[in-house]
Coordinates of N, CA, C and O in Angstrom, one line a residue:
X9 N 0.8 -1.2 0.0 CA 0.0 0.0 0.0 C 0.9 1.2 0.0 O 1.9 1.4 0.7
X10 N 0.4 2.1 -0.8 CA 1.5 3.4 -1.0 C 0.9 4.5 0.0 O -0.4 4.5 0.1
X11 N 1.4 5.3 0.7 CA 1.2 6.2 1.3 C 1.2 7.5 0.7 O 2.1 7.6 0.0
X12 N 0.3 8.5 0.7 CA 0.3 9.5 -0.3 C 0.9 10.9 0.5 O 0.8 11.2 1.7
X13 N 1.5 11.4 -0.4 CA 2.4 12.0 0.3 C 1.7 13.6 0.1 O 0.9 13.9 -0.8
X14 N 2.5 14.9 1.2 CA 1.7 16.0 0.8 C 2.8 17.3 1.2 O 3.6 16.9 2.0
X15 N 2.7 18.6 0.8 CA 3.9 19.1 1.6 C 2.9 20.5 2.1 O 1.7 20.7 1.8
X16 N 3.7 21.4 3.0 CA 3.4 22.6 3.7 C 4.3 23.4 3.3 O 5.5 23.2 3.5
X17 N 3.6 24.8 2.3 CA 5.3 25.5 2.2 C 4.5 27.1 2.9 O 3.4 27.5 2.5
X18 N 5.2 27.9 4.0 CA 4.7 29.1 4.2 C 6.1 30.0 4.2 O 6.9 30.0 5.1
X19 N 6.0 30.9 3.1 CA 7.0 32.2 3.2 C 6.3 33.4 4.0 O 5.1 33.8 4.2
X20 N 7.8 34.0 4.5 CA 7.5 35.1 5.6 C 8.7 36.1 5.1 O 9.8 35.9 4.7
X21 N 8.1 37.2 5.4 CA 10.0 38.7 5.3 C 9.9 38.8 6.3 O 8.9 38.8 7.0
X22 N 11.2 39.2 6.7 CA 11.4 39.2 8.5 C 12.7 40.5 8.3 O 13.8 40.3 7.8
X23 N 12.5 41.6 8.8 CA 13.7 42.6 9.2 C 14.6 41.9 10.0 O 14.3 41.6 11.1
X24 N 15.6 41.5 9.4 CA 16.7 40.9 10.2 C 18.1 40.1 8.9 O 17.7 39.5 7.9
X25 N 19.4 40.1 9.1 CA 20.0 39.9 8.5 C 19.8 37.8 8.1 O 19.2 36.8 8.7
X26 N 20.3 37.9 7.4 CA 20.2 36.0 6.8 C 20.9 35.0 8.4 O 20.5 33.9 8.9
X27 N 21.9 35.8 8.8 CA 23.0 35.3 9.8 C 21.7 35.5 11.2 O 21.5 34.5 11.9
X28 N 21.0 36.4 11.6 CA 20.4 36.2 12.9 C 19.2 35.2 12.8 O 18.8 34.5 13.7
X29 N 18.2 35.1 11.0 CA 17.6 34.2 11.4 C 18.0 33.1 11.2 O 17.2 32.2 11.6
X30 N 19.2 32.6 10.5 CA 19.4 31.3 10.8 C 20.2 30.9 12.2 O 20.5 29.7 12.4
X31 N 20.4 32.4 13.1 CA 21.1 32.1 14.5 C 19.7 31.5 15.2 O 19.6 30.4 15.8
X32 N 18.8 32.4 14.8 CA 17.5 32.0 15.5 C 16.9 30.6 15.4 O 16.2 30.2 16.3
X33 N 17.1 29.9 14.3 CA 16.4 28.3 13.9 C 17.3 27.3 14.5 O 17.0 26.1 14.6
X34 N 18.6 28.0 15.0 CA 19.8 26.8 15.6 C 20.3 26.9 16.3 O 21.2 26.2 16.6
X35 N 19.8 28.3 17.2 CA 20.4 28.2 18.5 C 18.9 28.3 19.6 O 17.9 29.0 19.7
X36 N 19.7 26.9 20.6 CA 18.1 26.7 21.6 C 18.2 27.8 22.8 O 17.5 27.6 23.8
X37 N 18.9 28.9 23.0 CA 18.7 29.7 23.7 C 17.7 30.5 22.8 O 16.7 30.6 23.4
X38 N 17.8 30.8 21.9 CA 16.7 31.6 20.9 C 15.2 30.9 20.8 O 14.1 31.3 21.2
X39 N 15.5 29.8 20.2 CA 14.1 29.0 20.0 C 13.6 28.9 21.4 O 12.4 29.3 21.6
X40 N 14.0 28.6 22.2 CA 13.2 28.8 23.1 C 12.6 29.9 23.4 O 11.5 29.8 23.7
X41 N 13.1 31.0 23.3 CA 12.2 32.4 23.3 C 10.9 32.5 22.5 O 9.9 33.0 23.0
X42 N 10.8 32.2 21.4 CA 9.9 32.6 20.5 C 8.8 31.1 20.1 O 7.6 31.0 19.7
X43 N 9.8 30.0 20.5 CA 8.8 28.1 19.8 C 8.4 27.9 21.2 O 7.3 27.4 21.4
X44 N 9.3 28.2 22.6 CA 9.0 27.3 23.7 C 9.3 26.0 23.7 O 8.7 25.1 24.2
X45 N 10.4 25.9 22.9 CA 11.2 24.8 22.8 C 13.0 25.0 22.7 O 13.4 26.2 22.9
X46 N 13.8 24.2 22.4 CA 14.9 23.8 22.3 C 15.3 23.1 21.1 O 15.2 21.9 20.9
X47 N 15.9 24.0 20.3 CA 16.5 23.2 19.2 C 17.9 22.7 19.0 O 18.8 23.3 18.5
X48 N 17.9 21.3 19.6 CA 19.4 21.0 20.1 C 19.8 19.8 19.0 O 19.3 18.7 18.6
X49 N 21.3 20.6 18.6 CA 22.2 19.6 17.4 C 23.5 20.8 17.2 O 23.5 22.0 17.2
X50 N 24.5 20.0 17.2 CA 25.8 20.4 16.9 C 26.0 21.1 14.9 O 27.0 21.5 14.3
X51 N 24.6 20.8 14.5 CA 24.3 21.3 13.4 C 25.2 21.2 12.0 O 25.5 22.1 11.2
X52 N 25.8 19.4 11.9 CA 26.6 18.9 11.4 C 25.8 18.1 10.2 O 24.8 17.6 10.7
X53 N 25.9 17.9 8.8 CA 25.3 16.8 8.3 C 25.4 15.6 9.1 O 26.2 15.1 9.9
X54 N 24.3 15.3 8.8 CA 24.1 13.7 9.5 C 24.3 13.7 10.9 O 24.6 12.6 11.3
X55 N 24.1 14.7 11.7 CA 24.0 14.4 13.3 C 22.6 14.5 13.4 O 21.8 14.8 12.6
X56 N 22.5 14.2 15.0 CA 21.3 14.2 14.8 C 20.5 15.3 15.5 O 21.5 15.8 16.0
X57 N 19.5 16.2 16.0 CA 18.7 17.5 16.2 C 17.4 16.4 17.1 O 17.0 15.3 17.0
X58 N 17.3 17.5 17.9 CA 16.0 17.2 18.8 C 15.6 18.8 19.2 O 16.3 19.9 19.2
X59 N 13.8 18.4 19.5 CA 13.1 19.4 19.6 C 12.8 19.5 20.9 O 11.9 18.7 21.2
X60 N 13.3 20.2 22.0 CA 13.1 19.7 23.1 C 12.1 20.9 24.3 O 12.4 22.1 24.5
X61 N 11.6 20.5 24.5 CA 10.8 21.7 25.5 C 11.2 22.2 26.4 O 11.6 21.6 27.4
X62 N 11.1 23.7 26.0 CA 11.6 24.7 27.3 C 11.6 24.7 28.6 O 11.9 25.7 29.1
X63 N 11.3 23.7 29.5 CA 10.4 23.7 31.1 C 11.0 22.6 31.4 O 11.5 21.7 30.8
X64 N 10.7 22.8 33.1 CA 11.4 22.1 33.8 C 11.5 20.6 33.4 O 12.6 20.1 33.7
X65 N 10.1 19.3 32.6 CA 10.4 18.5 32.3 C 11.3 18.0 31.1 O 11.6 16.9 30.9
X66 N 11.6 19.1 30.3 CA 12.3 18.5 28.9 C 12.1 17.8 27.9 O 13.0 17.3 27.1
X67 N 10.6 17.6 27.7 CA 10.3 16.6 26.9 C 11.2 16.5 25.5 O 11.5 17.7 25.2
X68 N 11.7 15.8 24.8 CA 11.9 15.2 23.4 C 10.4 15.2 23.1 O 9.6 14.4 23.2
X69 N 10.4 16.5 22.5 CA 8.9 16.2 21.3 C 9.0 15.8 19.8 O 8.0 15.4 19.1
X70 N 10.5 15.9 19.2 CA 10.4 15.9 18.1 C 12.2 15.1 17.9 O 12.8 15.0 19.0
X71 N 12.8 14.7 16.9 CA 13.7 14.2 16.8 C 13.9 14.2 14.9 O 13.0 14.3 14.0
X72 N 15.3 14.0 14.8 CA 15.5 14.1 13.1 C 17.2 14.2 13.2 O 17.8 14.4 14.2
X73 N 17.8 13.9 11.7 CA 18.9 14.3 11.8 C 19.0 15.7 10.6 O 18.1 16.1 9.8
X74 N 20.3 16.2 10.6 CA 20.6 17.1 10.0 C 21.0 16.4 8.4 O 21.9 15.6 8.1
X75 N 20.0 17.1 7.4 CA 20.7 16.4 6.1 C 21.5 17.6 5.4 O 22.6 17.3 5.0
X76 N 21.2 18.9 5.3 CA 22.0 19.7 4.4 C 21.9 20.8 5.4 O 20.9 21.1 6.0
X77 N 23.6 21.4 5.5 CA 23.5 22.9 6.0 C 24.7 23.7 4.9 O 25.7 23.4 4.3
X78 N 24.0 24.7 4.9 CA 24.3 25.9 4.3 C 24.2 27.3 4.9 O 23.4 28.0 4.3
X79 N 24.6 27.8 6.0 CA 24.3 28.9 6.8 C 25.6 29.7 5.8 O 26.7 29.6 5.3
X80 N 24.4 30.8 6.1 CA 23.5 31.3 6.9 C 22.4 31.0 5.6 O 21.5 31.8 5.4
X81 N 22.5 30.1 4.7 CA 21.2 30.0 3.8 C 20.2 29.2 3.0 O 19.3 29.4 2.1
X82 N 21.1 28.0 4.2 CA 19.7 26.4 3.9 C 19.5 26.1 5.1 O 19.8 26.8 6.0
X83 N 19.1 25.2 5.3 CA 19.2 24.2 6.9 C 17.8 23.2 6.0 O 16.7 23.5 5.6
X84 N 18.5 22.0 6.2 CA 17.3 20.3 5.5 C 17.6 19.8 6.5 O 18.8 19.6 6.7
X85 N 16.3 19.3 7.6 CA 16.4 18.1 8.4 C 15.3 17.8 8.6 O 14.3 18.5 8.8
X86 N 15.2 16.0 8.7 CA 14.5 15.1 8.8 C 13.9 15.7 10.1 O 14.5 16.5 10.8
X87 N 12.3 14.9 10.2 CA 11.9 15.3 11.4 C 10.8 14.2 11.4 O 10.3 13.7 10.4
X88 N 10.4 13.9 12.8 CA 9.3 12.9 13.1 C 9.3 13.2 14.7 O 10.3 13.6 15.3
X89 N 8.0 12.8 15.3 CA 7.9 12.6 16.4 C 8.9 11.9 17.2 O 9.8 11.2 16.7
X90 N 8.7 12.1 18.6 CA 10.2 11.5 19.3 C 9.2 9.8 19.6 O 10.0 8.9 19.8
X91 N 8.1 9.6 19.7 CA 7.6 8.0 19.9 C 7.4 7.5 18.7 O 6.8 6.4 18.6
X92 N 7.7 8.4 17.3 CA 7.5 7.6 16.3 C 9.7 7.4 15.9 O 10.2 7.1 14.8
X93 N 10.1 7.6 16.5 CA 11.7 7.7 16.3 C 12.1 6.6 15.2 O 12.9 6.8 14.2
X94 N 11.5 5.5 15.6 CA 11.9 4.0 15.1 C 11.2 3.7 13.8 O 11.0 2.6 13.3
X95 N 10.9 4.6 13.4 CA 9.6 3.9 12.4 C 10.1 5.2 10.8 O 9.5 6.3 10.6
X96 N 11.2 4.8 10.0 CA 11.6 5.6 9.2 C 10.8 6.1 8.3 O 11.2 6.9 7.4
X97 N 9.2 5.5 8.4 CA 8.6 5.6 6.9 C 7.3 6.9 7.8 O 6.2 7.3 7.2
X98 N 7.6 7.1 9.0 CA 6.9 8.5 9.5 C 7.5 9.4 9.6 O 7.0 10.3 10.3
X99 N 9.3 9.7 8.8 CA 9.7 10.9 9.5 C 9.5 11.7 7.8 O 9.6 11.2 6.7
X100 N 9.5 12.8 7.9 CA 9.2 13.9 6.9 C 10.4 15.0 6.9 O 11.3 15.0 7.7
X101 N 10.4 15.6 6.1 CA 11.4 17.1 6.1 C 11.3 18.2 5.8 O 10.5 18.6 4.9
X102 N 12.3 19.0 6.7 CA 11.7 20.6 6.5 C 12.7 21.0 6.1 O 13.7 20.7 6.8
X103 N 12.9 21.7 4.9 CA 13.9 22.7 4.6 C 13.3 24.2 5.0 O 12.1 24.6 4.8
X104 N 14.5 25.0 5.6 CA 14.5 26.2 5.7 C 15.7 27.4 4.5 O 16.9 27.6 4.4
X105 N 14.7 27.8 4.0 CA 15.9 28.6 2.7 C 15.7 30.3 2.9 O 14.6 30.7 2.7
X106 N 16.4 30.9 3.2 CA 16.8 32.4 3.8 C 17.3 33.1 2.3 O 17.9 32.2 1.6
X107 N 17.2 34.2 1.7 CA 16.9 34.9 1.3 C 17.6 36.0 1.3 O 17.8 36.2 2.5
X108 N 18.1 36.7 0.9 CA 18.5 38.0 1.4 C 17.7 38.9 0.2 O 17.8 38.7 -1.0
X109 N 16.7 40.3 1.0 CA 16.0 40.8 0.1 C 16.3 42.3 0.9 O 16.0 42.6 2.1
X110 N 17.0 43.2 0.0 CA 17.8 44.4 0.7 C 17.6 44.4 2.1 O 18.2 43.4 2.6
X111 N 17.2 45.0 2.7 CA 17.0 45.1 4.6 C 16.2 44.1 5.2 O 15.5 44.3 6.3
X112 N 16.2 43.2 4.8 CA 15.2 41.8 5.3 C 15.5 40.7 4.6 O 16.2 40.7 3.6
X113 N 15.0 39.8 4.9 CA 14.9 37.7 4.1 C 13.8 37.7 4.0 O 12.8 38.1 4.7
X114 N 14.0 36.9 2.6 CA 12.9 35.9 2.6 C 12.8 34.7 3.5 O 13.6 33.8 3.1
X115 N 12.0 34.4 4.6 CA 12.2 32.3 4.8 C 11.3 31.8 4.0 O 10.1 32.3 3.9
X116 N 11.5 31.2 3.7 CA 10.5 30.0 3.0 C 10.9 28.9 3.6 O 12.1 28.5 3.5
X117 N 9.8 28.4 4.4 CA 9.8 26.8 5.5 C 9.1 25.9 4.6 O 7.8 25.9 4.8
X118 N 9.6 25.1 3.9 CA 8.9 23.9 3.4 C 8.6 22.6 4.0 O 9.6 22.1 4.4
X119 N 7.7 22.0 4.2 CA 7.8 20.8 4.9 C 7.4 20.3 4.1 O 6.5 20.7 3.5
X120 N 8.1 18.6 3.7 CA 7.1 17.8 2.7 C 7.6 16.5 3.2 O 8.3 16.3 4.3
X121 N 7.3 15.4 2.3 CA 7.5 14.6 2.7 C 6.1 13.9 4.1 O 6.1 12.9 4.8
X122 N 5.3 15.1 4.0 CA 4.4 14.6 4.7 C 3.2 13.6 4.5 O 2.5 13.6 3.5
X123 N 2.9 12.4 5.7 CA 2.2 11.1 5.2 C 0.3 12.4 5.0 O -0.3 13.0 5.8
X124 N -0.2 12.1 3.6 CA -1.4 13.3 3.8 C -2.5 12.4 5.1 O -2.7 11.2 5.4
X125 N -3.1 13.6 5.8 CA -3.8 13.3 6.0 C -4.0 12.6 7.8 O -4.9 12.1 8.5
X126 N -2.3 12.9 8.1 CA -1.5 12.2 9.3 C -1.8 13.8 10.3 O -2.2 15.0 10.0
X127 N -1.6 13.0 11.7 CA -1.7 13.7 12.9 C -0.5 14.8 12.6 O -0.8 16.0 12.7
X128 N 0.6 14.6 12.2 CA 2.0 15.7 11.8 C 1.4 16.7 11.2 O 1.3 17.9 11.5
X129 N 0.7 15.8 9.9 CA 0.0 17.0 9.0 C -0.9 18.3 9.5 O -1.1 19.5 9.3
X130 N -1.5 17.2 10.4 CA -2.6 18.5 11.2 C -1.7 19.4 11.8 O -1.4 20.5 11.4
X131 N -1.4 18.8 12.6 CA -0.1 19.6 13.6 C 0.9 20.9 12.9 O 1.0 22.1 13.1
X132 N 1.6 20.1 11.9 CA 2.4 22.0 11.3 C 1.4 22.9 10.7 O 1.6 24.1 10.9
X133 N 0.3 22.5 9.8 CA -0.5 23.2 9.7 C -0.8 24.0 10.4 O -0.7 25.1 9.8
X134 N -1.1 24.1 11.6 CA -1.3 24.6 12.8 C -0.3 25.7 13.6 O -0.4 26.6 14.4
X135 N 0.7 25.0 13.0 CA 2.0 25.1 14.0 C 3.1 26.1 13.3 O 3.6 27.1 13.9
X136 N 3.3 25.8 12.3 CA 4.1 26.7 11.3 C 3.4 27.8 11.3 O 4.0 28.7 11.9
X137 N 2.3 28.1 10.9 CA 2.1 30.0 10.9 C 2.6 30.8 12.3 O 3.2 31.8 12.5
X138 N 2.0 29.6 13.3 CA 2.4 30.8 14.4 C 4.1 30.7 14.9 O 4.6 31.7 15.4
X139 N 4.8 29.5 14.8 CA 6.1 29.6 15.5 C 6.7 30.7 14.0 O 7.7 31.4 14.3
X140 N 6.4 30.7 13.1 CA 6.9 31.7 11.9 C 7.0 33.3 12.4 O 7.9 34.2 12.4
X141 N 5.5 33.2 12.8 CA 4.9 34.3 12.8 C 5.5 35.1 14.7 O 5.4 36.3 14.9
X142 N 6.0 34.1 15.6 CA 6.8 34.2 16.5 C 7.9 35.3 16.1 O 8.0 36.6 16.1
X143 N 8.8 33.6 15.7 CA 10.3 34.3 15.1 C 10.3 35.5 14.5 O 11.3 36.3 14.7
X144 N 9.0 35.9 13.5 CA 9.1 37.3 13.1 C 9.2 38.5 13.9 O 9.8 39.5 13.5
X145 N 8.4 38.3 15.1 CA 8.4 39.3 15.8 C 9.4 39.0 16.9 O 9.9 40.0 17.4
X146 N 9.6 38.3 17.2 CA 11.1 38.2 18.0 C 12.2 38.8 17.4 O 12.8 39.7 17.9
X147 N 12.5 38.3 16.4 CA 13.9 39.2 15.4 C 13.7 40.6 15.1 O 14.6 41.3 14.8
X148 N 12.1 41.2 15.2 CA 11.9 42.4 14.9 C 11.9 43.6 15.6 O 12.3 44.7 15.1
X149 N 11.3 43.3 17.2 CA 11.0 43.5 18.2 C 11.4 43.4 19.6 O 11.3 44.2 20.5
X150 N 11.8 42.1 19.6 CA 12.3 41.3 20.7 C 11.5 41.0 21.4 O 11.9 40.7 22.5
X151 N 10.3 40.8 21.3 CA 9.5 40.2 21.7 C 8.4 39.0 21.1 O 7.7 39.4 20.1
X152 N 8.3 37.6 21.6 CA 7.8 36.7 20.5 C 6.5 37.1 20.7 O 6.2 38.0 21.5
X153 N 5.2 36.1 19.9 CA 3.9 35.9 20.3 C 3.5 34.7 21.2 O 4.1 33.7 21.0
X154 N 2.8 34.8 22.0 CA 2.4 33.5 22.8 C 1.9 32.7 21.5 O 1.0 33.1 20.8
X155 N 2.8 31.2 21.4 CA 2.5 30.5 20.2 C 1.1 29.6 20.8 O 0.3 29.0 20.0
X156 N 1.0 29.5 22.2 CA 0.3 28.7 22.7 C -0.9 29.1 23.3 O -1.5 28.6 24.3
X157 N -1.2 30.3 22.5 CA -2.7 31.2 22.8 C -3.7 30.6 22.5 O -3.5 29.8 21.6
X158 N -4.7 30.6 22.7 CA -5.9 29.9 22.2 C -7.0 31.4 21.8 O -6.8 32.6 22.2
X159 N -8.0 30.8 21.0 CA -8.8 31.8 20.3 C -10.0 32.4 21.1 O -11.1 31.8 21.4
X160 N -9.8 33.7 21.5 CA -10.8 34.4 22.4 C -12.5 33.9 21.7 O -13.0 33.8 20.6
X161 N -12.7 33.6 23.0 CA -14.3 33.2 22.5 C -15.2 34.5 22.0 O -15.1 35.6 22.3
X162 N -16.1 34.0 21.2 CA -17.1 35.3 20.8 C -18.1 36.3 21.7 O -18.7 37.3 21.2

C-alpha cells in the first residue's frame, strides 16, 4: 500500500539579516524564546537535532537528523515525532531557505515529505504559521507571540 504524500510551504519577510535568522532556527537559547522549545544539534550533516521543551520537564517532542547545511542559507532536516523515532517511513522534512532581500529575508519553510492526512500533517498546519509568525516578531522586536494562545471566544 502506498502512502500519499503532501507538503506545507509558508514564506515570511522578516527585518533581520540572513546570519540572525538562521542564529535563531539553531540556536536553543533563541528557539526557546519565540517556539517554547529547544533546538538542540551540533548542526553537522548527518547528526542528529532534537526538539526539546523549554520547562522544567524536557520533553523530546520531536527528533531528526541534519541532512544539508548551508548557513546562513539552507538548513534540511528530517523530522518525526520522538515515539515515532523508530519507524523511518513516518519521518518527513523541513527545509529552511533564507533569502536575502535588501534590509530583510525571505524564509520559506517547506515541509514535505508529509504522510497526507497524518496527525504531523494537522499539527504543522497549525504550528508553522504561528512559530513563523513568533520568530518574526522576535527578530523584529524582541518580543515573540504566545504561540500557545488559544482563540478568544465570541
Amino acid at each position: 500500500m502506498t502512502i500519499e504524500k503532501t507538503e506545507f510551504v509558508y514564506v515570511t519577510y522578516i527585518r533581520a539579516t540572513p546570519e540572525k535568522v538562521f542564529a535563531a532556527i539553531t540556536t536553543p537559547e533563541m528557539t526557546a524564546r519565540y517556539w517554547g522549545h529547544d533546538n538542540v544539534s551540533d548542526w553537522k550533516v548527518g547528526s542528529d537535532w532534537q526538539h526539546i521543551r523549554a520547562n522544567e520537564g524536557r520533553e523530546v517532542n520531536l527528533v531528526g537528523k541534519v541532512v544539508e547545511v548551508d548557513a546562513p542559507r539552507r538548513l534540511v532536516l528530517s523530522w518525526a515525532n520522538h515515539s515515532e523515532r523508530d519507524r523511518p517511513e513516518k519521518y518527513s522534512r523541513v527545509t529552511f531557505e533564507i533569502t536575502p532581500f535588501e534590509d530583510m529575508v525571505q524564509l520559506t519553510v517547506t515541509h514535505d515529505e508529509l504522510e497526507k492526512g497524518s496527525g504531523m500533517e494537522a499539527g504543522i498546519t497549525r504550528g508553522w504559521p504561528r512559530v513563523l509568525s513568533s520568530l518574526k516578531s522576535f527578530l523584529e522586536t524582541g518580543e515573540p507571540i504566545d504561540i500557545f494562545a488559544s482563540p478568544k471566544a465570541a
